[in-house]
Tab-separated table of C-alpha atoms and ligand atoms in Angstrom:
chain	number	residue	atom	x	y	z
A	93	MET	CA	15.586	-46.270	-54.609
A	94	MET	CA	16.949	-46.937	-51.156
A	95	GLU	CA	19.220	-49.935	-50.600
A	96	SER	CA	17.642	-52.720	-48.599
A	97	TRP	CA	18.737	-52.908	-44.995
A	98	GLN	CA	18.952	-56.680	-45.214
A	99	LYS	CA	21.559	-56.383	-47.951
A	100	LEU	CA	23.565	-53.731	-46.087
A	101	LEU	CA	23.515	-55.970	-43.046
A	102	SER	CA	24.502	-59.132	-44.886
A	103	ASN	CA	27.429	-57.211	-46.422
A	104	SER	CA	28.870	-56.526	-42.968
A	105	VAL	CA	32.554	-56.724	-42.203
A	106	VAL	CA	32.884	-59.579	-39.716
A	107	LYS	CA	36.561	-60.500	-40.239
A	108	VAL	CA	39.718	-58.483	-39.611
A	109	GLU	CA	40.841	-59.337	-43.148
A	110	ASP	CA	38.090	-57.070	-44.441
A	111	LEU	CA	38.744	-54.048	-42.241
A	112	PRO	CA	39.524	-50.823	-44.111
A	113	PHE	CA	42.751	-48.785	-43.782
A	114	VAL	CA	44.888	-51.400	-41.992
A	115	GLN	CA	45.553	-54.074	-44.567
A	116	ASN	CA	49.212	-53.032	-44.939
A	117	ASP	CA	49.972	-53.818	-41.299
A	118	PRO	CA	50.016	-57.613	-40.859
A	119	SER	CA	51.305	-57.679	-37.275
A	120	TYR	CA	48.587	-55.280	-36.163
A	121	LEU	CA	46.010	-57.381	-38.005
A	122	ARG	CA	47.245	-60.504	-36.230
A	123	LYS	CA	46.607	-58.803	-32.903
A	124	LEU	CA	43.138	-57.713	-33.942
A	125	LYS	CA	42.388	-61.235	-35.096
A	126	ARG	CA	43.081	-62.533	-31.600
A	127	VAL	CA	40.674	-59.942	-30.192
A	128	SER	CA	37.974	-60.909	-32.673
A	129	GLU	CA	38.181	-64.512	-31.493
A	130	SER	CA	36.949	-63.365	-28.070
A	131	TYR	CA	34.659	-60.560	-29.159
A	132	PRO	CA	33.066	-60.695	-32.595
A	133	ILE	CA	33.190	-57.868	-35.150
A	134	ARG	CA	30.277	-56.451	-37.090
A	135	ILE	CA	30.308	-53.298	-39.192
A	136	ASN	CA	27.427	-53.099	-41.619
A	137	ASP	CA	28.004	-51.707	-45.081
A	138	TYR	CA	26.224	-48.386	-44.428
A	139	PHE	CA	28.241	-47.702	-41.263
A	140	LEU	CA	31.477	-48.818	-42.919
A	141	ARG	CA	31.017	-46.153	-45.583
A	142	GLN	CA	30.683	-43.432	-42.957
A	143	ILE	CA	34.155	-44.212	-41.566
A	144	LYS	CA	36.502	-41.663	-43.089
A	145	SER	CA	39.855	-42.754	-41.669
A	146	ALA	CA	41.496	-45.147	-39.235
A	147	ASN	CA	40.910	-43.984	-35.674
A	148	ASP	CA	38.135	-41.555	-36.496
A	149	PRO	CA	35.300	-41.466	-33.920
A	150	LEU	CA	33.224	-44.012	-35.840
A	151	TRP	CA	36.163	-46.358	-36.383
A	152	LYS	CA	36.983	-46.416	-32.685
A	153	GLN	CA	33.465	-47.542	-31.835
A	154	VAL	CA	33.485	-50.621	-34.079
A	155	VAL	CA	37.052	-51.693	-34.906
A	156	PRO	CA	38.666	-53.912	-32.259
A	157	SER	CA	41.625	-52.654	-30.292
A	158	PRO	CA	44.414	-54.873	-28.938
A	159	GLU	CA	43.645	-53.264	-25.542
A	160	GLU	CA	40.396	-55.248	-25.328
A	161	LEU	CA	42.367	-58.302	-24.263
A	162	ASP	CA	44.347	-56.448	-21.584
A	163	ASP	CA	41.431	-56.735	-19.149
A	164	PHE	CA	41.320	-60.495	-19.667
A	165	PHE	CA	44.844	-60.941	-18.420
A	166	SER	CA	44.895	-58.202	-15.839
A	167	GLU	CA	45.440	-59.167	-12.200
A	168	GLU	CA	42.721	-56.843	-11.025
A	169	GLU	CA	39.230	-58.211	-11.092
A	170	LEU	CA	37.491	-54.875	-11.233
A	171	LEU	CA	36.214	-55.417	-14.717
A	172	VAL	CA	33.736	-58.193	-15.215
A	173	SER	CA	31.653	-59.625	-18.024
A	174	ASP	CA	28.329	-58.559	-16.459
A	175	PRO	CA	29.113	-55.331	-14.561
A	176	LEU	CA	25.468	-54.435	-13.901
A	177	ASN	CA	24.651	-57.941	-12.646
A	178	GLU	CA	21.831	-58.200	-15.152
A	179	GLU	CA	21.882	-61.990	-14.956
A	180	GLY	CA	21.186	-61.649	-11.220
A	181	ASP	CA	18.049	-59.604	-11.866
A	182	MET	CA	16.462	-61.981	-14.375
A	183	PRO	CA	13.360	-63.668	-12.945
A	184	VAL	CA	13.008	-65.445	-16.311
A	185	PRO	CA	15.736	-65.760	-18.960
A	186	GLU	CA	16.559	-62.569	-20.889
A	187	LEU	CA	14.212	-60.278	-18.941
A	188	VAL	CA	15.701	-57.870	-16.392
A	189	HIS	CA	13.341	-56.671	-13.659
A	190	ARG	CA	15.296	-54.169	-11.589
A	191	TYR	CA	12.937	-51.252	-11.030
A	192	PRO	CA	9.443	-51.461	-9.521
A	193	ASP	CA	7.323	-50.657	-12.571
A	194	ARG	CA	9.404	-51.435	-15.645
A	195	VAL	CA	11.394	-54.254	-17.203
A	196	LEU	CA	13.966	-54.723	-19.915
A	197	LEU	CA	13.222	-57.489	-22.408
A	198	MET	CA	15.850	-58.823	-24.786
A	199	VAL	CA	14.246	-59.473	-28.104
A	200	ASN	CA	17.344	-60.821	-29.865
A	201	ASN	CA	21.097	-60.564	-29.515
A	202	HIS	CA	22.152	-59.167	-32.846
A	203	CYS	CA	23.112	-55.631	-33.665
A	204	PRO	CA	23.616	-53.512	-36.806
A	205	ILE	CA	27.169	-52.907	-35.575
A	206	ILE	CA	29.003	-54.453	-32.660
A	207	CYS	CA	30.129	-51.636	-30.370
A	208	ARG	CA	33.516	-52.350	-28.854
A	209	PHE	CA	32.403	-50.772	-25.541
A	210	CYS	CA	29.175	-52.791	-25.298
A	211	THR	CA	27.979	-53.467	-21.760
A	212	ARG	CA	26.619	-56.808	-23.009
A	213	LYS	CA	29.820	-57.860	-24.736
A	214	ARG	CA	29.272	-61.261	-23.142
A	215	LYS	CA	26.182	-61.908	-25.260
A	216	ILE	CA	26.157	-59.897	-28.425
A	217	GLY	CA	26.755	-61.667	-31.699
A	218	PHE	CA	26.842	-65.159	-30.188
A	219	PRO	CA	24.133	-67.555	-31.388
A	220	GLY	CA	21.366	-69.208	-29.402
A	221	ILE	CA	21.075	-66.891	-26.387
A	222	VAL	CA	17.768	-65.195	-27.055
A	223	THR	CA	15.245	-67.600	-28.530
A	224	ARG	CA	11.557	-67.733	-29.339
A	225	GLU	CA	11.096	-69.487	-25.992
A	226	THR	CA	12.871	-66.834	-23.910
A	227	LEU	CA	10.887	-64.137	-25.711
A	228	ARG	CA	7.592	-65.909	-25.062
A	229	GLY	CA	8.622	-66.454	-21.426
A	230	GLY	CA	9.426	-62.748	-21.084
A	231	ILE	CA	6.069	-61.649	-22.477
A	232	ASP	CA	4.292	-64.126	-20.178
A	233	TYR	CA	6.184	-62.694	-17.215
A	234	ILE	CA	4.931	-59.202	-18.057
A	235	ARG	CA	1.388	-60.562	-18.390
A	236	ARG	CA	1.582	-62.144	-14.925
A	237	HIS	CA	3.101	-59.062	-13.281
A	238	THR	CA	0.508	-56.314	-13.158
A	239	GLU	CA	2.995	-53.874	-11.634
A	240	VAL	CA	4.874	-53.694	-14.951
A	241	ARG	CA	3.618	-50.690	-16.858
A	242	ASP	CA	6.653	-50.014	-19.049
A	243	VAL	CA	8.824	-52.367	-21.103
A	244	VAL	CA	12.129	-51.557	-22.789
A	245	LEU	CA	12.669	-53.788	-25.801
A	246	SER	CA	16.381	-54.326	-26.046
A	247	GLY	CA	18.869	-56.987	-27.031
A	248	GLY	CA	20.739	-56.878	-29.218
A	249	ASP	CA	18.726	-54.505	-31.259
A	250	PRO	CA	14.975	-55.094	-31.435
A	251	LEU	CA	14.770	-53.438	-34.850
A	252	LEU	CA	16.812	-56.163	-36.525
A	253	VAL	CA	13.789	-58.404	-36.159
A	254	PRO	CA	11.711	-58.675	-39.374
A	255	ASP	CA	8.592	-56.477	-39.665
A	256	LYS	CA	6.200	-59.380	-39.307
A	257	GLU	CA	7.763	-60.489	-36.067
A	258	ILE	CA	7.828	-56.931	-34.651
A	259	ASP	CA	4.140	-56.734	-35.471
A	260	ARG	CA	3.522	-59.985	-33.616
A	261	ILE	CA	5.574	-58.996	-30.547
A	262	LEU	CA	3.831	-55.613	-30.305
A	263	SER	CA	0.431	-57.174	-30.756
A	264	ASP	CA	1.172	-59.704	-27.977
A	265	LEU	CA	2.385	-56.930	-25.675
A	266	ARG	CA	-0.632	-54.747	-26.430
A	267	SER	CA	-2.952	-57.557	-25.361
A	268	ILE	CA	-1.643	-56.976	-21.806
A	269	PRO	CA	-4.014	-54.428	-20.231
A	270	HIS	CA	-1.668	-53.117	-17.519
A	271	LEU	CA	1.245	-52.485	-19.888
A	272	GLU	CA	1.135	-48.810	-20.796
A	273	ILE	CA	4.433	-47.902	-22.414
A	274	ILE	CA	6.500	-49.837	-24.967
A	275	ARG	CA	9.966	-48.486	-25.643
A	276	PHE	CA	12.540	-49.539	-28.187
A	277	GLY	CA	16.158	-49.317	-27.099
A	278	THR	CA	17.872	-49.219	-30.473
A	279	ARG	CA	20.968	-48.110	-32.303
A	280	VAL	CA	19.425	-48.857	-35.707
A	281	PRO	CA	18.284	-45.322	-36.675
A	282	GLY	CA	21.855	-44.010	-36.362
A	283	THR	CA	23.757	-46.999	-37.736
A	284	LEU	CA	21.449	-48.608	-40.309
A	285	PRO	CA	18.913	-45.892	-41.171
A	286	GLN	CA	17.657	-47.826	-44.203
A	287	ARG	CA	15.875	-50.113	-41.737
A	288	ILE	CA	13.426	-47.279	-40.967
A	289	THR	CA	10.932	-47.818	-43.772
A	290	GLU	CA	7.391	-46.568	-44.352
A	291	GLU	CA	6.202	-50.138	-43.735
A	292	LEU	CA	7.919	-50.301	-40.347
A	293	CYS	CA	6.559	-46.885	-39.335
A	294	ALA	CA	3.049	-47.975	-40.327
A	295	ILE	CA	3.338	-51.019	-38.031
A	296	LEU	CA	4.734	-49.050	-35.082
A	297	LYS	CA	1.972	-46.452	-35.365
A	298	ASN	CA	-0.656	-49.106	-34.617
A	299	TYR	CA	0.687	-49.708	-31.125
A	300	HIS	CA	1.082	-46.296	-29.528
A	301	PRO	CA	2.273	-45.154	-27.028
A	302	ILE	CA	5.583	-46.343	-28.512
A	303	TYR	CA	8.750	-44.518	-27.457
A	304	PHE	CA	12.239	-44.786	-28.929
A	305	ASN	CA	15.427	-44.407	-26.961
A	306	MET	CA	18.192	-44.429	-29.512
A	307	HIS	CA	21.949	-44.492	-29.144
A	308	PHE	CA	24.160	-41.730	-30.589
A	309	ASN	CA	27.729	-40.995	-29.557
A	310	HIS	CA	29.107	-38.533	-32.077
A	311	PRO	CA	27.683	-35.740	-34.258
A	312	SER	CA	29.095	-37.363	-37.409
A	313	GLU	CA	26.535	-40.171	-36.937
A	314	LEU	CA	23.780	-37.734	-37.950
A	315	THR	CA	24.138	-38.119	-41.711
A	316	PRO	CA	21.421	-37.054	-44.195
A	317	GLU	CA	20.170	-40.683	-44.297
A	318	VAL	CA	19.913	-40.754	-40.518
A	319	GLU	CA	18.114	-37.407	-40.464
A	320	THR	CA	15.563	-38.818	-42.915
A	321	ALA	CA	14.996	-41.863	-40.702
A	322	LEU	CA	14.504	-39.627	-37.654
A	323	ARG	CA	12.002	-37.479	-39.535
A	324	MET	CA	9.990	-40.567	-40.508
A	325	LEU	CA	9.911	-41.810	-36.917
A	326	ALA	CA	8.939	-38.433	-35.492
A	327	ASP	CA	6.251	-38.072	-38.152
A	328	ALA	CA	4.907	-41.466	-37.073
A	329	GLY	CA	4.238	-39.833	-33.710
A	330	ILE	CA	7.010	-41.605	-31.822
A	331	PRO	CA	8.654	-39.504	-29.095
A	332	LEU	CA	12.384	-39.839	-29.719
A	333	GLY	CA	15.079	-39.901	-27.047
A	334	SER	CA	18.794	-40.490	-27.238
A	335	GLN	CA	21.372	-42.110	-24.997
A	336	THR	CA	25.098	-41.498	-25.252
A	337	VAL	CA	28.008	-43.359	-23.717
A	338	LEU	CA	30.885	-41.177	-22.569
A	339	LEU	CA	33.883	-42.639	-24.420
A	340	LYS	CA	37.533	-41.681	-24.203
A	341	GLY	CA	38.817	-40.493	-27.554
A	342	VAL	CA	35.335	-40.423	-29.104
A	343	ASN	CA	33.226	-37.831	-27.289
A	344	ASP	CA	34.974	-36.927	-24.008
A	345	ASP	CA	34.951	-33.307	-25.044
A	346	SER	CA	32.408	-30.573	-24.251
A	347	LYS	CA	32.470	-29.108	-27.743
A	348	ILE	CA	31.674	-32.458	-29.375
A	349	MET	CA	28.934	-33.261	-26.861
A	350	ARG	CA	27.391	-29.851	-27.337
A	351	GLU	CA	27.320	-30.279	-31.103
A	352	LEU	CA	25.821	-33.765	-30.741
A	353	MET	CA	23.053	-32.688	-28.366
A	354	LEU	CA	22.076	-29.655	-30.446
A	355	LYS	CA	22.026	-31.696	-33.632
A	356	LEU	CA	19.819	-34.322	-31.999
A	357	LEU	CA	17.380	-31.720	-30.691
A	358	LYS	CA	17.147	-30.137	-34.129
A	359	ASN	CA	16.108	-33.565	-35.422
A	360	ARG	CA	13.328	-33.781	-32.812
A	361	VAL	CA	15.333	-36.116	-30.587
A	362	LYS	CA	15.417	-35.316	-26.873
A	363	PRO	CA	18.793	-36.184	-25.296
A	364	TYR	CA	17.941	-38.468	-22.360
A	365	TYR	CA	21.057	-39.967	-20.784
A	366	ILE	CA	24.830	-39.658	-20.943
A	367	TYR	CA	26.239	-42.810	-19.398
A	368	GLN	CA	29.495	-43.086	-17.581
A	369	ALA	CA	31.108	-46.152	-19.242
A	370	ASP	CA	30.302	-49.396	-17.439
A	371	MET	CA	33.080	-51.544	-15.973
A	372	THR	CA	32.804	-54.198	-18.638
A	373	GLU	CA	35.678	-56.553	-19.265
A	374	GLY	CA	37.350	-55.632	-22.557
A	375	THR	CA	36.310	-51.974	-22.509
A	376	ASN	CA	38.596	-50.351	-19.952
A	377	HIS	CA	40.421	-48.255	-22.569
A	378	PHE	CA	37.194	-46.296	-23.178
A	379	ARG	CA	36.681	-45.248	-19.556
A	380	THR	CA	37.017	-41.615	-18.491
A	381	THR	CA	37.039	-40.085	-15.031
A	382	VAL	CA	33.735	-39.090	-13.449
A	383	GLU	CA	35.121	-35.523	-13.194
A	384	LYS	CA	35.226	-35.441	-16.996
A	385	GLY	CA	31.528	-36.316	-17.164
A	386	LEU	CA	30.622	-33.678	-14.578
A	387	GLU	CA	32.695	-31.109	-16.437
A	388	ILE	CA	30.856	-31.888	-19.690
A	389	ILE	CA	27.437	-31.629	-18.043
A	390	ALA	CA	28.433	-28.321	-16.427
A	391	ASP	CA	29.500	-27.070	-19.857
A	392	LEU	CA	26.059	-27.963	-21.257
A	393	MET	CA	23.741	-26.864	-18.436
A	394	GLY	CA	22.531	-23.317	-18.904
A	395	HIS	CA	24.771	-22.765	-21.902
A	396	ILE	CA	22.453	-24.490	-24.376
A	397	SER	CA	18.710	-25.065	-24.433
A	398	GLY	CA	17.702	-27.073	-21.391
A	399	MET	CA	15.919	-29.517	-23.695
A	400	ALA	CA	19.290	-30.456	-25.181
A	401	VAL	CA	20.825	-31.349	-21.810
A	402	PRO	CA	20.595	-35.049	-20.848
A	403	TYR	CA	20.965	-36.573	-17.400
A	404	TYR	CA	24.480	-37.763	-16.659
A	405	VAL	CA	24.221	-41.178	-14.972
A	406	ILE	CA	26.310	-43.986	-13.611
A	407	ASP	CA	24.657	-47.369	-13.817
A	408	ALA	CA	25.721	-48.549	-10.361
A	409	PRO	CA	28.147	-51.495	-10.588
A	410	GLY	CA	26.609	-54.717	-9.314
A	411	GLY	CA	23.056	-53.781	-10.272
A	412	GLY	CA	21.991	-50.750	-8.243
A	413	GLY	CA	20.391	-49.068	-11.219
A	414	LYS	CA	21.042	-45.674	-12.756
A	415	VAL	CA	22.099	-42.836	-10.495
A	416	ARG	CA	21.988	-39.237	-11.722
A	417	LEU	CA	24.998	-37.043	-11.066
A	418	LEU	CA	24.992	-33.261	-11.083
A	419	PRO	CA	27.831	-30.786	-10.856
A	420	ASP	CA	27.821	-29.141	-7.434
A	421	THR	CA	25.048	-26.568	-7.693
A	422	VAL	CA	24.145	-26.555	-3.984
A	423	ILE	CA	27.086	-24.953	-2.207
A	424	GLU	CA	25.488	-24.737	1.210
A	425	ARG	CA	22.149	-25.778	2.680
A	426	ASN	CA	20.734	-25.302	6.139
A	427	GLU	CA	17.290	-24.619	7.637
A	428	ASN	CA	17.577	-20.905	6.952
A	429	GLU	CA	18.935	-20.757	3.437
A	430	VAL	CA	20.619	-22.445	0.533
A	431	VAL	CA	23.492	-21.081	-1.453
A	432	ILE	CA	23.363	-22.133	-5.105
A	433	LYS	CA	25.726	-21.763	-8.034
A	434	ASN	CA	24.506	-20.839	-11.506
A	435	PHE	CA	25.930	-21.839	-14.895
A	436	GLU	CA	28.330	-18.913	-14.885
A	437	GLY	CA	29.724	-19.929	-11.510
A	438	LYS	CA	27.989	-17.068	-9.668
A	439	LEU	CA	26.614	-17.741	-6.182
A	440	PHE	CA	23.081	-16.875	-5.035
A	441	ARG	CA	21.426	-17.021	-1.660
A	442	TYR	CA	17.886	-18.432	-1.420
A	443	PRO	CA	16.202	-18.002	1.988
A	444	GLN	CA	14.009	-20.897	3.111
A	445	PRO	CA	10.383	-20.138	3.983
A	446	ALA	CA	9.761	-19.450	7.669
A	447	ARG	CA	8.719	-22.629	9.456
A	448	LYS	CA	5.440	-22.624	11.420
A	449	ASN	CA	6.680	-23.745	14.802
A	450	GLY	CA	10.337	-23.096	14.459
A	451	HIS	CA	12.289	-19.898	14.417
A	452	PRO	CA	11.481	-17.685	11.459
A	453	ALA	CA	13.990	-18.144	8.682
A	454	SER	CA	13.742	-14.565	7.560
A	455	PRO	CA	12.011	-11.810	9.548
A	456	LYS	CA	8.671	-10.675	8.056
A	457	ASN	CA	9.577	-7.018	8.026
A	458	LYS	CA	12.625	-7.573	5.892
A	459	THR	CA	12.564	-8.388	2.193
A	460	PRO	CA	14.601	-11.497	1.688
A	461	ASP	CA	18.044	-10.710	0.537
A	462	LEU	CA	17.802	-12.696	-2.651
A	463	CYS	CA	20.993	-11.580	-4.135
A	464	GLN	CA	24.109	-12.618	-5.813
A	465	ILE	CA	26.811	-13.069	-3.228
A	466	SER	CA	29.827	-13.566	-5.424
B	278	PLP	C1	17.755	-48.352	-17.902
B	278	PLP	C2	16.925	-49.466	-17.522
B	278	PLP	C3	15.532	-49.348	-17.505
B	278	PLP	C4	14.829	-48.064	-17.872
B	278	PLP	O1	15.148	-47.077	-16.950
B	278	PLP	P1	14.647	-45.568	-17.093
B	278	PLP	O2	15.492	-44.805	-16.137
B	278	PLP	O3	13.193	-45.561	-16.765
B	278	PLP	O4	14.876	-45.143	-18.516
B	278	PLP	C5	14.803	-50.441	-17.102
B	278	PLP	N1	15.394	-51.589	-16.743
B	278	PLP	C6	16.730	-51.738	-16.735
B	278	PLP	C7	17.321	-53.022	-16.316
B	278	PLP	C8	17.544	-50.679	-17.148
B	278	PLP	O5	18.885	-50.834	-17.166
């Protein structure tokens, strides 16, 4: 008999006094307590049990660090509470309309765990932000805007909403003829897998096409319980994707990322994005250089199945949207040829096709010299 997710959630650690492994260090605890007054703590009972030691990769994602307050008092104003200017792109409360054909709708503002690096640190875990009214307003907005064909349900975590309410939200959304795709942006499958029940899967199945974009940062999150949840979702016909945040000290390492991506793929999850960490106040200690991200992507591309390689993106500060970054694969490009670099670092020349009215790129009588040049 599986434990109920409601019980695991209500048994969350929400106070520093209940954190594991640090109770013998009162001065450290006092510091963490100050942090928790600005940014709440939540570690549900399932996730807590997966933490094996202080400072392991799971611990770092959920236990506050004294460094979170450094950004508050820093002179620089680089880091802000809403780095992606989501509030500026909300035509109605709690709905972000940034791209032409899709919107992000916050369904609640609670999560199975509170991630210390959260881009919505300003909202998560505080009461009264997302309400029945904002949700209704968001759904009405989608109904009025026929250009919206794709909605990302987010929050918070949309799967912390009770089954009956999920059923109602999906049924309301499905009554909108121009809305084609409904996606869930959720960290539940990897952090509270008991929430994925047969009952939930039966509800979701009624509203296809439903997509999931989940959040996984470290291979140790893929426990047997999580693998079961993923199997149930995939068997319900839901295409599964995963998003990962590049985090210093957690997964800023090619070997770890490679293991994570391969493990996801094996569980029928397609790695979708690796995010460069946003410039969110209180999260600076997690940021890595962009070179590190490019290095990791270069270490994945070509070396493992292409299906296991996500896009590496920066969500442009100030609200420009996601921008994909690639390691330099085009070394040279002109009207006659391009020089490209493969995964082993070898260079190849690719002649352009001859242009009709211009000078021929490569003479007809000569086979193009499609060869490795270094
Ligand atoms: C990421 C995001 C989406 C979805 O973008 P895709 O690239 O299609 O996955 C939509 N709206 C907002 C505000 C987003 O941040």
